[in-house]
Amino acid sequence: MSPKKNGTKSAGEFFRKLRPLLESSDQPMYVYLDDDRRVCNKKFASLLGYKSAREWSSVKGSFPMVFVDGASRHTLVSAYRSSVGEKTGSSIRVTWNTKNNKKVKTNVIMVPVTYKKMTFALHFVSKM
């Protein structure tokens, strides 16, 4: 099995383990490994104007370019790199682009979690 396919399988396993947390959280949240391997809960999908988490996760393209306002991209990407590279958490402000081209200002708490040698970033989101 190729490393990418093996990583996709492991990411899927990890996402399944997190399902109870995603479904029971009172706040919007998402888990990110890369543009192709990410999941969210219904609250986060709704915050960005999507009908379901599945609809949100099916959107293709660069995550920061599609979902994050230009003024917040550097902040989010830098925090993500620190999270997965240095295993540090952070609290940042992010403005999101919704499906309907509106802006949503939020506070984001990002937490790194390692599973089978892959480091994911859990994001807990609160609307400002």
PDB file of C-alpha atoms in Angstrom:
ATOM      1  CA  MET A   1       0.000   0.000   0.000  1.00  0.00           C
ATOM      2  CA  SER A   2       1.385   3.443  -0.902  1.00  0.00           C
ATOM      3  CA  PRO A   3       2.180   5.891   1.928  1.00  0.00           C
ATOM      4  CA  LYS A   4      -0.615   8.252   0.768  1.00  0.00           C
ATOM      5  CA  LYS A   5      -3.200   5.436   0.717  1.00  0.00           C
ATOM      6  CA  ASN A   6      -1.997   4.140   4.069  1.00  0.00           C
ATOM      7  CA  GLY A   7      -2.207   7.693   5.447  1.00  0.00           C
ATOM      8  CA  THR A   8      -5.729   8.063   4.069  1.00  0.00           C
ATOM      9  CA  LYS A   9      -6.754   4.810   5.767  1.00  0.00           C
ATOM     10  CA  SER A  10      -5.227   5.930   9.074  1.00  0.00           C
ATOM     11  CA  ALA A  11      -6.859   9.360   8.761  1.00  0.00           C
ATOM     12  CA  GLY A  12     -10.217   7.671   8.237  1.00  0.00           C
ATOM     13  CA  GLU A  13      -9.671   5.547  11.347  1.00  0.00           C
ATOM     14  CA  PHE A  14      -8.812   8.635  13.382  1.00  0.00           C
ATOM     15  CA  PHE A  15     -11.831  10.548  12.090  1.00  0.00           C
ATOM     16  CA  ARG A  16     -14.090   7.631  13.073  1.00  0.00           C
ATOM     17  CA  LYS A  17     -12.614   7.657  16.584  1.00  0.00           C
ATOM     18  CA  LEU A  18     -13.360  11.375  16.847  1.00  0.00           C
ATOM     19  CA  ARG A  19     -16.962  11.067  15.631  1.00  0.00           C
ATOM     20  CA  PRO A  20     -18.456  11.034  19.173  1.00  0.00           C
ATOM     21  CA  LEU A  21     -16.574  14.238  20.026  1.00  0.00           C
ATOM     22  CA  LEU A  22     -17.571  15.932  16.762  1.00  0.00           C
ATOM     23  CA  GLU A  23     -21.216  14.971  17.176  1.00  0.00           C
ATOM     24  CA  SER A  24     -21.505  15.886  20.856  1.00  0.00           C
ATOM     25  CA  SER A  25     -19.522  19.137  20.919  1.00  0.00           C
ATOM     26  CA  ASP A  26     -21.578  22.230  21.686  1.00  0.00           C
ATOM     27  CA  GLN A  27     -19.337  24.309  19.476  1.00  0.00           C
ATOM     28  CA  PRO A  28     -18.340  24.247  15.826  1.00  0.00           C
ATOM     29  CA  MET A  29     -15.204  22.215  15.241  1.00  0.00           C
ATOM     30  CA  TYR A  30     -13.160  20.606  12.513  1.00  0.00           C
ATOM     31  CA  VAL A  31     -10.142  18.334  12.237  1.00  0.00           C
ATOM     32  CA  TYR A  32      -7.539  18.953   9.549  1.00  0.00           C
ATOM     33  CA  LEU A  33      -4.635  16.913   8.205  1.00  0.00           C
ATOM     34  CA  ASP A  34      -4.493  18.298   4.665  1.00  0.00           C
ATOM     35  CA  ASP A  35      -6.799  19.623   1.939  1.00  0.00           C
ATOM     36  CA  ASP A  36      -8.065  16.122   1.127  1.00  0.00           C
ATOM     37  CA  ARG A  37      -8.271  14.751   4.677  1.00  0.00           C
ATOM     38  CA  ARG A  38     -10.485  16.868   6.907  1.00  0.00           C
ATOM     39  CA  VAL A  39     -13.786  16.505   8.726  1.00  0.00           C
ATOM     40  CA  CYS A  40     -16.079  18.840  10.635  1.00  0.00           C
ATOM     41  CA  ASN A  41     -19.234  18.707  12.676  1.00  0.00           C
ATOM     42  CA  LYS A  42     -22.615  20.009  11.535  1.00  0.00           C
ATOM     43  CA  LYS A  43     -22.182  23.156  13.617  1.00  0.00           C
ATOM     44  CA  PHE A  44     -19.028  24.152  11.730  1.00  0.00           C
ATOM     45  CA  ALA A  45     -20.568  23.315   8.357  1.00  0.00           C
ATOM     46  CA  SER A  46     -23.625  25.426   9.243  1.00  0.00           C
ATOM     47  CA  LEU A  47     -21.444  28.306  10.404  1.00  0.00           C
ATOM     48  CA  LEU A  48     -19.990  28.436   6.890  1.00  0.00           C
ATOM     49  CA  GLY A  49     -23.367  28.059   5.178  1.00  0.00           C
ATOM     50  CA  TYR A  50     -23.245  24.356   4.274  1.00  0.00           C
ATOM     51  CA  LYS A  51     -26.194  22.010   4.800  1.00  0.00           C
ATOM     52  CA  SER A  52     -24.061  19.214   6.215  1.00  0.00           C
ATOM     53  CA  ALA A  53     -20.562  18.222   7.224  1.00  0.00           C
ATOM     54  CA  ARG A  54     -20.468  15.963   4.187  1.00  0.00           C
ATOM     55  CA  GLU A  55     -21.229  18.881   1.838  1.00  0.00           C
ATOM     56  CA  TRP A  56     -18.451  20.931   3.460  1.00  0.00           C
ATOM     57  CA  SER A  57     -15.917  18.095   3.269  1.00  0.00           C
ATOM     58  CA  SER A  58     -16.663  17.526  -0.423  1.00  0.00           C
ATOM     59  CA  VAL A  59     -15.539  21.051  -1.398  1.00  0.00           C
ATOM     60  CA  LYS A  60     -12.300  20.794  -3.399  1.00  0.00           C
ATOM     61  CA  GLY A  61      -9.400  23.209  -3.469  1.00  0.00           C
ATOM     62  CA  SER A  62      -6.853  24.777  -1.176  1.00  0.00           C
ATOM     63  CA  PHE A  63      -8.413  24.991   2.294  1.00  0.00           C
ATOM     64  CA  PRO A  64      -7.113  28.501   3.079  1.00  0.00           C
ATOM     65  CA  MET A  65      -8.048  29.838  -0.357  1.00  0.00           C
ATOM     66  CA  VAL A  66     -11.570  28.402  -0.278  1.00  0.00           C
ATOM     67  CA  PHE A  67     -12.609  28.885   3.343  1.00  0.00           C
ATOM     68  CA  VAL A  68     -10.415  31.582   4.907  1.00  0.00           C
ATOM     69  CA  ASP A  69     -10.589  35.337   4.330  1.00  0.00           C
ATOM     70  CA  GLY A  70      -7.374  36.708   2.829  1.00  0.00           C
ATOM     71  CA  ALA A  71      -6.552  38.786   5.900  1.00  0.00           C
ATOM     72  CA  SER A  72      -6.649  35.651   8.117  1.00  0.00           C
ATOM     73  CA  ARG A  73      -4.810  33.166   5.893  1.00  0.00           C
ATOM     74  CA  HIS A  74      -1.305  33.838   7.156  1.00  0.00           C
ATOM     75  CA  THR A  75      -2.467  33.646  10.775  1.00  0.00           C
ATOM     76  CA  LEU A  76      -4.224  30.298  10.308  1.00  0.00           C
ATOM     77  CA  VAL A  77      -1.481  28.713   8.192  1.00  0.00           C
ATOM     78  CA  SER A  78       1.268  29.837  10.601  1.00  0.00           C
ATOM     79  CA  ALA A  79      -0.645  28.494  13.602  1.00  0.00           C
ATOM     80  CA  TYR A  80      -1.251  25.198  11.778  1.00  0.00           C
ATOM     81  CA  ARG A  81       2.442  24.822  10.912  1.00  0.00           C
ATOM     82  CA  SER A  82       3.396  25.437  14.553  1.00  0.00           C
ATOM     83  CA  SER A  83       0.714  23.015  15.683  1.00  0.00           C
ATOM     84  CA  VAL A  84       1.862  20.093  13.561  1.00  0.00           C
ATOM     85  CA  GLY A  85       5.560  20.961  13.407  1.00  0.00           C
ATOM     86  CA  GLU A  86       6.250  22.004  16.977  1.00  0.00           C
ATOM     87  CA  LYS A  87       3.244  20.333  18.635  1.00  0.00           C
ATOM     88  CA  THR A  88       2.011  23.635  20.078  1.00  0.00           C
ATOM     89  CA  GLY A  89      -1.554  24.747  20.603  1.00  0.00           C
ATOM     90  CA  SER A  90      -2.798  28.240  19.863  1.00  0.00           C
ATOM     91  CA  SER A  91      -5.718  30.608  20.109  1.00  0.00           C
ATOM     92  CA  ILE A  92      -6.219  32.858  17.074  1.00  0.00           C
ATOM     93  CA  ARG A  93      -8.803  35.033  15.370  1.00  0.00           C
ATOM     94  CA  VAL A  94      -9.938  33.856  11.942  1.00  0.00           C
ATOM     95  CA  THR A  95     -12.412  35.355   9.500  1.00  0.00           C
ATOM     96  CA  TRP A  96     -14.036  32.683   7.338  1.00  0.00           C
ATOM     97  CA  ASN A  97     -15.583  32.865   3.877  1.00  0.00           C
ATOM     98  CA  THR A  98     -19.030  31.287   3.824  1.00  0.00           C
ATOM     99  CA  LYS A  99     -20.550  29.363   0.952  1.00  0.00           C
ATOM    100  CA  ASN A 100     -22.607  32.478   0.148  1.00  0.00           C
ATOM    101  CA  ASN A 101     -19.564  34.810   0.119  1.00  0.00           C
ATOM    102  CA  LYS A 102     -20.269  36.316   3.527  1.00  0.00           C
ATOM    103  CA  LYS A 103     -17.657  36.761   6.268  1.00  0.00           C
ATOM    104  CA  VAL A 104     -17.799  35.194   9.738  1.00  0.00           C
ATOM    105  CA  LYS A 105     -15.415  36.374  12.458  1.00  0.00           C
ATOM    106  CA  THR A 106     -14.352  33.726  14.965  1.00  0.00           C
ATOM    107  CA  ASN A 107     -11.926  32.746  17.671  1.00  0.00           C
ATOM    108  CA  VAL A 108     -10.206  29.421  16.999  1.00  0.00           C
ATOM    109  CA  ILE A 109      -8.451  27.183  19.501  1.00  0.00           C
ATOM    110  CA  MET A 110      -6.107  24.818  17.668  1.00  0.00           C
ATOM    111  CA  VAL A 111      -4.763  21.670  19.323  1.00  0.00           C
ATOM    112  CA  PRO A 112      -2.313  19.162  17.783  1.00  0.00           C
ATOM    113  CA  VAL A 113      -3.089  15.450  18.099  1.00  0.00           C
ATOM    114  CA  THR A 114      -0.852  12.659  16.799  1.00  0.00           C
ATOM    115  CA  TYR A 115      -2.296   9.373  15.555  1.00  0.00           C
ATOM    116  CA  LYS A 116      -0.173   6.695  13.863  1.00  0.00           C
ATOM    117  CA  LYS A 117       2.700   9.126  13.248  1.00  0.00           C
ATOM    118  CA  MET A 118       0.433  11.742  11.627  1.00  0.00           C
ATOM    119  CA  THR A 119      -0.273  15.022  13.394  1.00  0.00           C
ATOM    120  CA  PHE A 120      -3.755  16.419  12.956  1.00  0.00           C
ATOM    121  CA  ALA A 121      -4.983  19.800  14.142  1.00  0.00           C
ATOM    122  CA  LEU A 122      -8.262  19.930  16.052  1.00  0.00           C
ATOM    123  CA  HIS A 123      -9.975  23.312  15.739  1.00  0.00           C
ATOM    124  CA  PHE A 124     -12.596  24.527  18.206  1.00  0.00           C
ATOM    125  CA  VAL A 125     -14.390  27.556  16.773  1.00  0.00           C
ATOM    126  CA  SER A 126     -16.412  30.279  18.527  1.00  0.00           C
ATOM    127  CA  LYS A 127     -18.252  32.989  16.645  1.00  0.00           C
ATOM    128  CA  MET A 128     -17.331  36.519  17.746  1.00  0.00           C
TER     129      MET A 128
END
